[in-house]
Short mmCIF file of C-alpha atoms in Angstrom, two decimals:
data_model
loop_
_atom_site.label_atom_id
_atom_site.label_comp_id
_atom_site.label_asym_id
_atom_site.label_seq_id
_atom_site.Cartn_x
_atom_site.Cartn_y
_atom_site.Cartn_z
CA UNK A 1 0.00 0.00 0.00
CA UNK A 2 2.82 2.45 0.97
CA UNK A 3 4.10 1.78 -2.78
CA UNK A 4 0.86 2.82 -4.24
CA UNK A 5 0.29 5.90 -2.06
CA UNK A 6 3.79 6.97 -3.15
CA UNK A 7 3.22 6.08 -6.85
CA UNK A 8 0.16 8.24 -6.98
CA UNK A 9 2.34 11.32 -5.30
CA UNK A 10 5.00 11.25 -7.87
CA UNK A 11 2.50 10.83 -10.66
CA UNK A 12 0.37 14.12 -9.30
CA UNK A 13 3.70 16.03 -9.29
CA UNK A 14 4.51 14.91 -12.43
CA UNK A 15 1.64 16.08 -14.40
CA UNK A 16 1.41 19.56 -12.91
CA UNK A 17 1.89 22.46 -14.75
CA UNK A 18 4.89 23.99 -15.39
CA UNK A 19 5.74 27.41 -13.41
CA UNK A 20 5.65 29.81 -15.26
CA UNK A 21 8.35 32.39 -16.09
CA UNK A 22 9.72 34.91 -13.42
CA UNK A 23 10.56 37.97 -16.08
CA UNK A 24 12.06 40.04 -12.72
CA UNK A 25 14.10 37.46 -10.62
CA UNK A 26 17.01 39.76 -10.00
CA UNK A 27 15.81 42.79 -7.17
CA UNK A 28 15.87 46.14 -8.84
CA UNK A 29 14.98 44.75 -11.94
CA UNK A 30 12.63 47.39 -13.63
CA UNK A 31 10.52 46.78 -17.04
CA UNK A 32 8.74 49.71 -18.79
CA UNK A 33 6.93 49.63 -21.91
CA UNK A 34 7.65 51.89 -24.02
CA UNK A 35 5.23 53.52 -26.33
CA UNK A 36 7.25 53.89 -29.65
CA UNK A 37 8.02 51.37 -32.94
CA UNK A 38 10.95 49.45 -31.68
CA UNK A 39 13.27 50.32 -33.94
CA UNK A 40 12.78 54.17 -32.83
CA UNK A 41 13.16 53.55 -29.55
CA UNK A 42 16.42 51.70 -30.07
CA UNK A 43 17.89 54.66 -31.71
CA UNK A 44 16.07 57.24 -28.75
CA UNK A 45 17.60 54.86 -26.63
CA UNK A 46 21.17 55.13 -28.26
CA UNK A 47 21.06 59.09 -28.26
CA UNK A 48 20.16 59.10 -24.51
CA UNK A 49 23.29 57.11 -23.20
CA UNK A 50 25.22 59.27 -25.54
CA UNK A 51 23.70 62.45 -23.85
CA UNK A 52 24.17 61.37 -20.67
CA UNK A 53 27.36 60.49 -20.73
CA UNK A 54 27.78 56.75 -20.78
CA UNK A 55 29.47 54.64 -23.44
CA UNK A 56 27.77 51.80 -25.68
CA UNK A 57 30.46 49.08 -24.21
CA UNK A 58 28.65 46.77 -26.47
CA UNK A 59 25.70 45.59 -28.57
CA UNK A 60 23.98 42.77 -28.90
CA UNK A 61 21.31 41.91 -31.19
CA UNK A 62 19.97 38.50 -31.08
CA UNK A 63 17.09 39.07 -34.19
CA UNK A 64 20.16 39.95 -36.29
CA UNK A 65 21.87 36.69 -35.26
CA UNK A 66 18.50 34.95 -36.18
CA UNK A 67 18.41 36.79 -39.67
CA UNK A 68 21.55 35.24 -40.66
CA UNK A 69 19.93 31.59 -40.09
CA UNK A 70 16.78 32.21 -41.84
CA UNK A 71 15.21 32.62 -38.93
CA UNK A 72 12.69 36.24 -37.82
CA UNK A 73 12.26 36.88 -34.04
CA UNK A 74 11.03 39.85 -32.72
CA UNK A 75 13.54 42.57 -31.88
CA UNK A 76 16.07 42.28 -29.24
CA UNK A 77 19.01 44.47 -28.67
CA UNK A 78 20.98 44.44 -25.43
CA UNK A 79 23.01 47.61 -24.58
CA UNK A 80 25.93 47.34 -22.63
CA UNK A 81 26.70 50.62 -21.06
CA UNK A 82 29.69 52.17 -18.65
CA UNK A 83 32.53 54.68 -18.52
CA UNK A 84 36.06 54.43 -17.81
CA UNK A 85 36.11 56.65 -14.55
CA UNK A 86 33.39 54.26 -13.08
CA UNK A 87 35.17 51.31 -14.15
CA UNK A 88 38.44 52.29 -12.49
CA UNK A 89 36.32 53.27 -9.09
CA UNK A 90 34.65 49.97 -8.96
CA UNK A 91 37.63 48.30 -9.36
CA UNK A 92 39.36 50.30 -7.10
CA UNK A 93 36.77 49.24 -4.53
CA UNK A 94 36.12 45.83 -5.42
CA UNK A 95 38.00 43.43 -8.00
CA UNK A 96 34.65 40.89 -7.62
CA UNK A 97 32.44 43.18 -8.77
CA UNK A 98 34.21 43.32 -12.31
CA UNK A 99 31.61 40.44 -13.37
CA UNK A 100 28.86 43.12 -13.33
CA UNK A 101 30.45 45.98 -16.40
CA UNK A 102 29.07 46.69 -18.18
CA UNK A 103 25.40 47.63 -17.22
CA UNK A 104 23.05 46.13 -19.22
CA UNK A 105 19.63 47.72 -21.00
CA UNK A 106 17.53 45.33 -22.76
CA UNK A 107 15.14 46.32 -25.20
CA UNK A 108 12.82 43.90 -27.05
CA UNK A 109 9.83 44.24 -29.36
CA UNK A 110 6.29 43.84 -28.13
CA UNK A 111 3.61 41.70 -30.48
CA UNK A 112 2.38 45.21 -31.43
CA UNK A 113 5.95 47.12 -32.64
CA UNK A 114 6.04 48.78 -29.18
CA UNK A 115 9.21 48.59 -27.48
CA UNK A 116 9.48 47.19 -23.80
CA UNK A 117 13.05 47.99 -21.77
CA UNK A 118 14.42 45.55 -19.01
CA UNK A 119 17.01 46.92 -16.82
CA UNK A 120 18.66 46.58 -13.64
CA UNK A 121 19.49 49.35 -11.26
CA UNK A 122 22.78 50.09 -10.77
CA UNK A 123 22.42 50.02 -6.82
CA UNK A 124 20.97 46.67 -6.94
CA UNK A 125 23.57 45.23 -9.15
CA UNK A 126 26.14 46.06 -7.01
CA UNK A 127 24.62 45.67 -3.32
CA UNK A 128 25.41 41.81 -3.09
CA UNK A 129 29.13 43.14 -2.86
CA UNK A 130 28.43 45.07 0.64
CA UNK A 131 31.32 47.62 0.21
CA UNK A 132 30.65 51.40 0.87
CA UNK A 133 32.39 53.06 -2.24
CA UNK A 134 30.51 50.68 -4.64
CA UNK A 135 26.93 51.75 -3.24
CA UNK A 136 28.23 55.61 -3.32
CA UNK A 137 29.13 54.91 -6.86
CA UNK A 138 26.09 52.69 -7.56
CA UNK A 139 24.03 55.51 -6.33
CA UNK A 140 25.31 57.95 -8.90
CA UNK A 141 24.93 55.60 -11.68
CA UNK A 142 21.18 55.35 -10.81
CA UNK A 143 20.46 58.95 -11.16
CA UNK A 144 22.46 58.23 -14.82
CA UNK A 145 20.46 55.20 -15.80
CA UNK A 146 17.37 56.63 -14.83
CA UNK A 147 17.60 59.85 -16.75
CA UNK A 148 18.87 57.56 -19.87
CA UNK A 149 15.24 55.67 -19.36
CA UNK A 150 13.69 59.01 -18.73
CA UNK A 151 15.34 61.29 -21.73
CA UNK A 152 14.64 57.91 -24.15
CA UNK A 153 10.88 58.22 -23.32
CA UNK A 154 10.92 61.31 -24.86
#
């Protein structure tokens, strides 16, 4: 009988239904839609880290990697954003924290064109680290990232 009982539990669990995505499992993860075409947006987006200050470390665009296989997605661009001065501060205060520069903007393109950005906050990204001048810096480079988000909107 105990065999049965414990047949029937694993066979319940088994035919549950997946979970379903978590599209924020990092804290101080922030998504915004964004009410312009996609590909607007990701040159809005482009012009606002430029007037703010921040360099394009990087790009990534996955649809364009898709293209070249004969394959359409939806657009998807990652941005990959920093500055030298910060990158010599957070190094200065913590070697570890290396793994998180660039700072990363993800935009990607809603059923209907719109655009949708994913980001992290700065301060979040670098809180797991627990070290005083990181936080100071992180601080600053939220005010940055959220004027970027703010003067993209635009």
């Amino acid at each position: 009988m105990r065999i049965l009982i414990i047949a029937v539990a694993l066979m319940a669990t088994a035919v549950t239904a997946p979970r379903a995505e978590n599209p924020a499992p990092y804290p101080g993860t922030e998504t915004v839609r964004i009410d312009k075409p996609f590909a607007q947006y990701v040159k809005d987006l482009e012009a606002a880290i430029e007037a703010n200050d921040m360099g394009i470390v990087a790009r990534a665009c996955a649809d364009c990697g898709a293209q070249k296989i004969g394959v359409t997605i939806p657009g998807n661009r990652v941005f990959m954003i920093f500055k030298p001065p910060y990158a010599v501060r957070m190094l200065k205060a913590s070697v570890a924290a290396g793994i998180e520069a660039p700072l990363r903007l993800y935009v990607t393109e809603e059923e209907d064109g719109a655009a949708r950005l994913t980001y992290r906050l700065p301060s979040a990204v670098f809180a797991p680290y627990e070290v005083a001048e990181l936080d100071t810096m992180a601080d600053e480079l939220d005010s940055i990232v959220t004027r970027i988000v703010a003067d993209s909107r635009e």
